[in-house]
Coordinates of C-alpha atoms in Angstrom, one line a residue:
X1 CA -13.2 13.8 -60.6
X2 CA -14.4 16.3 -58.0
X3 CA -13.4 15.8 -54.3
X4 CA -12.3 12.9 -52.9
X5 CA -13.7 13.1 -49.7
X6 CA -15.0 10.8 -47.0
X7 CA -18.2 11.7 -48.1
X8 CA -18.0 10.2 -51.5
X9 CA -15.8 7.3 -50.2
X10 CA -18.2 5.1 -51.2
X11 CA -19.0 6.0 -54.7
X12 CA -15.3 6.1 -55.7
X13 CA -14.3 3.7 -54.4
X14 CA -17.1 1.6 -56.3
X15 CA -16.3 3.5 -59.1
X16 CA -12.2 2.2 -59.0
X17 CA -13.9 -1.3 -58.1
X18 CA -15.9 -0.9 -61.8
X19 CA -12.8 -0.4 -63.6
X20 CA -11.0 -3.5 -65.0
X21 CA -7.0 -4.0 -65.1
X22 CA -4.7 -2.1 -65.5
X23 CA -6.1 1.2 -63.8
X24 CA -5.5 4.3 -64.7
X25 CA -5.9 6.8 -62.2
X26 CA -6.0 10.5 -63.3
X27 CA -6.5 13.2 -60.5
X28 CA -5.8 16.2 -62.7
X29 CA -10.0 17.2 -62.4
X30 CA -9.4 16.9 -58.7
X31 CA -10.7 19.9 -56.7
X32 CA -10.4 18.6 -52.7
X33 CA -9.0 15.7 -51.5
X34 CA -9.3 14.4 -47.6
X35 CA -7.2 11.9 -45.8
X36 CA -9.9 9.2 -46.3
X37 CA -9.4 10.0 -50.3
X38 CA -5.6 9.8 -50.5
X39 CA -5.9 6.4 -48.8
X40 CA -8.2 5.1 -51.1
X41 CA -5.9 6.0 -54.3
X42 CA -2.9 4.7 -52.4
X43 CA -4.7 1.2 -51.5
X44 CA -5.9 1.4 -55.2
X45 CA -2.3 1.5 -56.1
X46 CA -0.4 -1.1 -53.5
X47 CA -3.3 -3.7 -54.7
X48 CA -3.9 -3.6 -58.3
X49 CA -0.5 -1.6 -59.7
X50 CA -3.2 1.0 -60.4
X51 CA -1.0 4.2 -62.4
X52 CA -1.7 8.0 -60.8
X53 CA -1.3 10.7 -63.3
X54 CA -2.1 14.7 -63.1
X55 CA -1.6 15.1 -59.4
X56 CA -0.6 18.6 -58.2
X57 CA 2.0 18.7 -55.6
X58 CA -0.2 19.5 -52.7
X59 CA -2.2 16.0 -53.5
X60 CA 0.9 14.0 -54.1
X61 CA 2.7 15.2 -50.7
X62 CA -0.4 13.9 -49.1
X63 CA -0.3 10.6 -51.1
X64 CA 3.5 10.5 -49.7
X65 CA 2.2 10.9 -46.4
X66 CA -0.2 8.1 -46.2
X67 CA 2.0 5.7 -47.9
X68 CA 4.7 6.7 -45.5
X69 CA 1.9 5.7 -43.2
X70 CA 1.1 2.4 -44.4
X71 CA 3.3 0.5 -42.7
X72 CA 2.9 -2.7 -40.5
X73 CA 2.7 -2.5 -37.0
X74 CA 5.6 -3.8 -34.8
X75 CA 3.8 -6.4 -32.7
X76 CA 5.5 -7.6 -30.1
X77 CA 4.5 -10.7 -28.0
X78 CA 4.4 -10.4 -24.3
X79 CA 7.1 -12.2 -22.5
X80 CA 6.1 -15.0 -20.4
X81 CA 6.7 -14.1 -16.9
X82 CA 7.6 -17.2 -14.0
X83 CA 6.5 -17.6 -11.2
X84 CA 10.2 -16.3 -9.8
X85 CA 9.3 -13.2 -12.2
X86 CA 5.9 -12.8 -10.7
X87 CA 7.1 -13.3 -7.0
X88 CA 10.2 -10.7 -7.4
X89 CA 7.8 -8.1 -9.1
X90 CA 5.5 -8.0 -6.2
X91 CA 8.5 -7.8 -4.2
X92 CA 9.8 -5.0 -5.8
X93 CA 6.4 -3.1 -6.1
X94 CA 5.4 -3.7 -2.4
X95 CA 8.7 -2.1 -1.6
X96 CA 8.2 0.9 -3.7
X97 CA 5.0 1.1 -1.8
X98 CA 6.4 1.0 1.4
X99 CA 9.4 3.4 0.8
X100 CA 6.4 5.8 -0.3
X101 CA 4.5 5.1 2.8
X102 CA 7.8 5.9 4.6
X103 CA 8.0 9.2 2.4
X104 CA 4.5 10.3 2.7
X105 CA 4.9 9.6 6.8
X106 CA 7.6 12.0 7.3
X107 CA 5.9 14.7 5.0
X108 CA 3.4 14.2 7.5
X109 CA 4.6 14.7 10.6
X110 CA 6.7 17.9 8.8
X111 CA 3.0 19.1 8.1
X112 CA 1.9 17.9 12.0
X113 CA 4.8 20.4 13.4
X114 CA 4.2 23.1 11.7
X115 CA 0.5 23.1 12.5
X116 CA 2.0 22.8 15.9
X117 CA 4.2 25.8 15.7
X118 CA 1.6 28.0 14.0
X119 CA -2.0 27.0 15.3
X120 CA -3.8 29.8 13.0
X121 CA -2.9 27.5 10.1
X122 CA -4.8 24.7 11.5
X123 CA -8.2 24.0 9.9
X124 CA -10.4 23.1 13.6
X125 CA -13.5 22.9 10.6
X126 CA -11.8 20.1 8.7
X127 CA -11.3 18.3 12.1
X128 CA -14.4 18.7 13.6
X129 CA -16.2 17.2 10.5
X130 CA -13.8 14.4 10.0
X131 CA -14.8 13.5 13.7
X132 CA -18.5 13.5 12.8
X133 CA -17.9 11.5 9.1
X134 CA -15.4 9.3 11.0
X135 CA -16.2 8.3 14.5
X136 CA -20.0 9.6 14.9
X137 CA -21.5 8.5 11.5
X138 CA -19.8 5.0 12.3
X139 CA -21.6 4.3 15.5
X140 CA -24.6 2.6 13.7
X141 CA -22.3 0.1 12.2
X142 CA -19.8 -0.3 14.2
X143 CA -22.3 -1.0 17.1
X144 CA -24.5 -3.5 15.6
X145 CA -21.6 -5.1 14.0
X146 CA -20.3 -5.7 17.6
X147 CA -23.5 -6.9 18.7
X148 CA -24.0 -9.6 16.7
X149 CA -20.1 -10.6 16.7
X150 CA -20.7 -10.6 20.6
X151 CA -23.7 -13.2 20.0
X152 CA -22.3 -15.4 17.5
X153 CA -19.3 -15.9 19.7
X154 CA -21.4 -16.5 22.6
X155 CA -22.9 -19.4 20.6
X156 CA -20.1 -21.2 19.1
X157 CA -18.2 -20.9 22.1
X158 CA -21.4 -22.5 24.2
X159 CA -21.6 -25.4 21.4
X160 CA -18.2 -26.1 22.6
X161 CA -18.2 -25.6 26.1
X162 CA -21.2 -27.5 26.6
X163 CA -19.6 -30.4 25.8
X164 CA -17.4 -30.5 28.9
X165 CA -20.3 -29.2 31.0
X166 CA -18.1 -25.5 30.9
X167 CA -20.4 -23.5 29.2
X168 CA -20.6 -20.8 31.9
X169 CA -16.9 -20.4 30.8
X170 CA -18.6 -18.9 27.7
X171 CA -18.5 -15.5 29.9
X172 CA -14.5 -15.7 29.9
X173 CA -14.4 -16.6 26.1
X174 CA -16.8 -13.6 25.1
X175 CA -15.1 -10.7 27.6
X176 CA -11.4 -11.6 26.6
X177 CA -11.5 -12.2 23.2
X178 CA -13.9 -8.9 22.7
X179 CA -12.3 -6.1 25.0
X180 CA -8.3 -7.5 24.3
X181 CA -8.7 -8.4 20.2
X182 CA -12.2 -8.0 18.3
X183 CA -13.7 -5.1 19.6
X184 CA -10.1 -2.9 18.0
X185 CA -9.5 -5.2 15.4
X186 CA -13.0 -5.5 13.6
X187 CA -13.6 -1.6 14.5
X188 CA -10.3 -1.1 12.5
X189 CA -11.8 -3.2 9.5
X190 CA -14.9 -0.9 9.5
X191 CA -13.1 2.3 9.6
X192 CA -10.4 1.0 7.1
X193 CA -13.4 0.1 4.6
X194 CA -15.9 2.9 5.5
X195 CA -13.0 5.8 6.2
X196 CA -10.0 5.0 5.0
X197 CA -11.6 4.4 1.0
X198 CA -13.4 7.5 1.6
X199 CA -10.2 9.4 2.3
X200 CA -8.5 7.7 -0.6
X201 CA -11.5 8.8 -2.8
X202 CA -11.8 12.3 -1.8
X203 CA -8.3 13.3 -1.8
X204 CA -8.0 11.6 -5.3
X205 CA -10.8 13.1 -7.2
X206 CA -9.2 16.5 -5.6
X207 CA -6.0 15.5 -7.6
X208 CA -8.5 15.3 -10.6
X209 CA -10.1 18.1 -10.2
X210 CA -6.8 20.2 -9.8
X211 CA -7.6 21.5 -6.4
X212 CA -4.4 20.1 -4.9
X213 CA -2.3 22.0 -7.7
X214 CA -4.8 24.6 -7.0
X215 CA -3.9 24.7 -3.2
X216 CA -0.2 24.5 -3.8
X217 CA -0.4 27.7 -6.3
X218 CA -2.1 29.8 -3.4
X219 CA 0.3 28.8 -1.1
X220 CA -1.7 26.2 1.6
X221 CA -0.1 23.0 1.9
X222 CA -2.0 19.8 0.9
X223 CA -0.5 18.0 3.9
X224 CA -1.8 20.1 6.6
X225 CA -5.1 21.0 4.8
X226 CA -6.2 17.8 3.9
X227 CA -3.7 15.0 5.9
X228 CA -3.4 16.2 8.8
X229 CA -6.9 16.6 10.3
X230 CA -8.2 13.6 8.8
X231 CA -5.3 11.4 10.6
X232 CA -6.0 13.1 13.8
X233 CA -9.5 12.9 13.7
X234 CA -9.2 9.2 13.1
X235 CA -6.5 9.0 16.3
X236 CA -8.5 10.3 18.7
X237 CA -12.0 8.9 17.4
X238 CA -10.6 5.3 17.2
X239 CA -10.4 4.8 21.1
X240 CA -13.7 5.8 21.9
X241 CA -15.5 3.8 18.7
X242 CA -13.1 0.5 20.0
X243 CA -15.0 1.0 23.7
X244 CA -18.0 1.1 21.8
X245 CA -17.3 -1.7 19.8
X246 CA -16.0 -4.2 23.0
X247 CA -19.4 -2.8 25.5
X248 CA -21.7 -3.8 22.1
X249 CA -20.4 -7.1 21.8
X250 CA -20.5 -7.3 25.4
X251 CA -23.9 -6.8 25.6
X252 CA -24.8 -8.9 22.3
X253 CA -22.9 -11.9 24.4
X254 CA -24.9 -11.1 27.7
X255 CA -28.2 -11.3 25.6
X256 CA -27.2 -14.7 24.2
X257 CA -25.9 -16.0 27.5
X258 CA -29.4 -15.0 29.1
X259 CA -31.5 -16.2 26.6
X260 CA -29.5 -19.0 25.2
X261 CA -27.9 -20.5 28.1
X262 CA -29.9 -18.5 31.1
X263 CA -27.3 -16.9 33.2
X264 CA -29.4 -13.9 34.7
X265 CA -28.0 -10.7 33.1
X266 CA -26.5 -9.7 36.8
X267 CA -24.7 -13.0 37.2
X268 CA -22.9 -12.1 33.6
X269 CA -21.9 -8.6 34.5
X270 CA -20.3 -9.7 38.0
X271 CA -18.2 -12.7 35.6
X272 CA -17.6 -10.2 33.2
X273 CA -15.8 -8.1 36.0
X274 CA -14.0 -10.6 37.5
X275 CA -12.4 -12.4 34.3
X276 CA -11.8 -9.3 32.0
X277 CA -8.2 -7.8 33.4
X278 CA -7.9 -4.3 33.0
X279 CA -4.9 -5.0 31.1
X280 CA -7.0 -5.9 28.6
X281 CA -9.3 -3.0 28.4
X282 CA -5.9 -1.1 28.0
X283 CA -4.5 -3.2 25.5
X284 CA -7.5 -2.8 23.1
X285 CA -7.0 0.9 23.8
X286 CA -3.7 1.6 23.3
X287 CA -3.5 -0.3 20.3
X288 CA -7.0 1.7 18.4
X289 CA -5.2 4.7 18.1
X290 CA -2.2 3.5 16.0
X291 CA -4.7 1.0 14.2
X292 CA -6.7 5.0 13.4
X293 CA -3.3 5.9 12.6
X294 CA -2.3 3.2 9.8
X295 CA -5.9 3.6 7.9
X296 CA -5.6 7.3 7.7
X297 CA -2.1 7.5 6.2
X298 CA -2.7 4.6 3.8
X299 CA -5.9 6.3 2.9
X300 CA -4.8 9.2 2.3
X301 CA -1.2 8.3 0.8
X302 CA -3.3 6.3 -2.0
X303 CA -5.5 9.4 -2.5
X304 CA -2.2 11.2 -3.0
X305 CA -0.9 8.8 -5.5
X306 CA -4.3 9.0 -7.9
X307 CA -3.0 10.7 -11.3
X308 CA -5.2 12.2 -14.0
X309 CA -7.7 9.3 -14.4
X310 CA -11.3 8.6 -13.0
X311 CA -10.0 4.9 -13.1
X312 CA -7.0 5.4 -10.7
X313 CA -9.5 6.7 -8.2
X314 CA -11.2 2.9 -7.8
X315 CA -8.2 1.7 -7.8
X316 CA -6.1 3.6 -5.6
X317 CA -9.2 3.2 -2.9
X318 CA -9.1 -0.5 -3.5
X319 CA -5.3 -0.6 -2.7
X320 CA -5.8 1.9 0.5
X321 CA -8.5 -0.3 2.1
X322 CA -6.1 -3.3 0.9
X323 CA -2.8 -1.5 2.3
X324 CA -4.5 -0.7 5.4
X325 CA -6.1 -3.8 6.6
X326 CA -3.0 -5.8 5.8
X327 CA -1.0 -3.2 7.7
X328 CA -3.6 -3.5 10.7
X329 CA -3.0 -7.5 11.1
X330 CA 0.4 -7.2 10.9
X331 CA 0.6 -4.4 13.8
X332 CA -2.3 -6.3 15.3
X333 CA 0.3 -9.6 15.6
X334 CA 2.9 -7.3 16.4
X335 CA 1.3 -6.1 19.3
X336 CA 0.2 -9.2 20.3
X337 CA 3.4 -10.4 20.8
X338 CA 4.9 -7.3 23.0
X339 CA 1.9 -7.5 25.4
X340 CA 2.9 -11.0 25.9
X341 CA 6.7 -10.3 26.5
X342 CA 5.7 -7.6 29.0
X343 CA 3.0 -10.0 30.9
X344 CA -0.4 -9.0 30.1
X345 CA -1.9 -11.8 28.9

């Protein structure tokens, strides 16, 4: 017979196919035999009864083998899940999540004190380019952004206003609701979707690439190398891009106002001075920083969390932009109600 291999699977197995019951298989001429072969005698056999004579012991170990192997899958129907199931499995996965936030926030202020205690280890490189990638790279963005936000509020606040004969109120709408919630909040959204993904991306594809494991084996730790000037590039660069982001929508609002409603751009600065508090200017403030804060951990907790897949990478970043934003609104209401209980409103 020659070799039953998978390069002659076709031709034997025509040549079984050509041979009327019962078959008679004898593999005594049989020099090589493959896998692919022994499966075709074996079929031979389960199907048509077919009888196997002359097999040495190597070939009929490997016929023993494959029919061993031919065996029917245990399928096993998924079980239908609730909507109770669903509900206490999100549940019980956002609270894994958030016990590993809690986790990865104490591993990083263990990593922020002892870049405290021994400044040599600190990497001034690694902060001074997060600063550019974070807060001057943004500007662009972040400004226009602002400026038409500024404008479009301008002009659905006048549409309303105007109806009462109030639309130089317009001024108060666009200063309060800019410096005290927008300007932060939507600078926060950009950061957490330009930033925070990126961190998740980079630190996960490090995790890929073994340069985390690599960095452990050498003795530098991932926290402080990687963490830790990427959260404190984001602190201290949120303030100044949420200043940015409440004078641009400021200015998008006085351009709308002149043009739109034609309030003289002197007038609107003067209104703008009077109505805006500077509680509010310190409100939007204080609360960029912790807003930098959130994105950076999330970001860079999910980027932690990215295991030996390219796949995990999208969708750990998806779940740090996701995680961050969520957490951002909820510190955002948070906030919002502690400035009230203390009285600036």
């Amino acid at each position: 017979m020659g070799a039953l291999t998978i390069a002659r699977a076709g031709s034997i197995q025509r040549e079984i196919d050509a041979r009327p019951d019962p078959v008679a298989i004898d593999l005594s001429g049989v020099e090589r035999i493959d896998t692919v072969g022994a499966w075709l005698i074996h079929r031979t056999v389960r199907d048509r009864g077919a009888e196997v004579t002359g097999a040495s012991d190597d070939v009929a170990k490997l016929l023993d083998q494959v029919a061993q192997a031919d065996r029917p899958g245990d399928v096993r129907r998924p079980k239908k899940i609730g909507a109770v199931g669903e509900l206490g499995h999100w549940v019980m996965e956002a609270g894994r999540t958030f016990t590993g936030l809690l986790g990865f926030f104490g591993a990083t202020l263990i990593g922020l004190v002892a870049v405290i205690t021994h400044p040599r280890r600190f990497r001034y490189n690694a902060l001074v380019q997060q600063f550019d990638v974070v807060g001057v790279r943004a500007l662009g963005i972040i400004g226009l952004m602002s400026f038409l936000i500024g404008i479009v509020i301008g002009q659905q606040g006048a549409v309303q206003l105007q109806q009462f004969g109030a639309e130089v109120y317009t001024i108060n709408l666009i200063g309060r609701i800019t410096v005290r919630e927008l300007g932060p909040l939507m600078t926060a959204i950009m950061v957490a979707g330009r930033s925070g993904s990126a961190f998740a991306a980079q630190i996960g594809t490090m995790k890929i690439t073994e340069e985390v494991d690599a960095m452990r084996t050498i003795g530098v730790s991932p926290v402080e190398a990687l963490v830790v000037p990427r959260i404190l590039a984001t602190i201290f660069i949120m303030p100044l891009l949420a200043f940015w982001a409440m004078l641009t929508a400021i200015i998008g609002g006085g351009v709308f106002c002149w043009i739109g409603l034609e309030i003289p751009p002197l007038t609107y600065i003067q209104r703008i001075a009077e109505v805006v508090p500077a509680t509010d200017v310190w409100v939007g403030l204080i609360k960029a920083p912790v807003f930098g804060f959130i994105i950076a951990l999330a970001g860079c907790f999910q980027g932690m969390l990215v295991a030996n897949d390219s796949e995990q990478v999208g969708l750990k970043t998806t779940a740090a932009v996701v995680q961050s934003i969520f957490l951002v609104i909820v510190l955002d209401a948070v906030f919002a109600v502690f400035f009230s209980s203390v009285g600036w409103i």
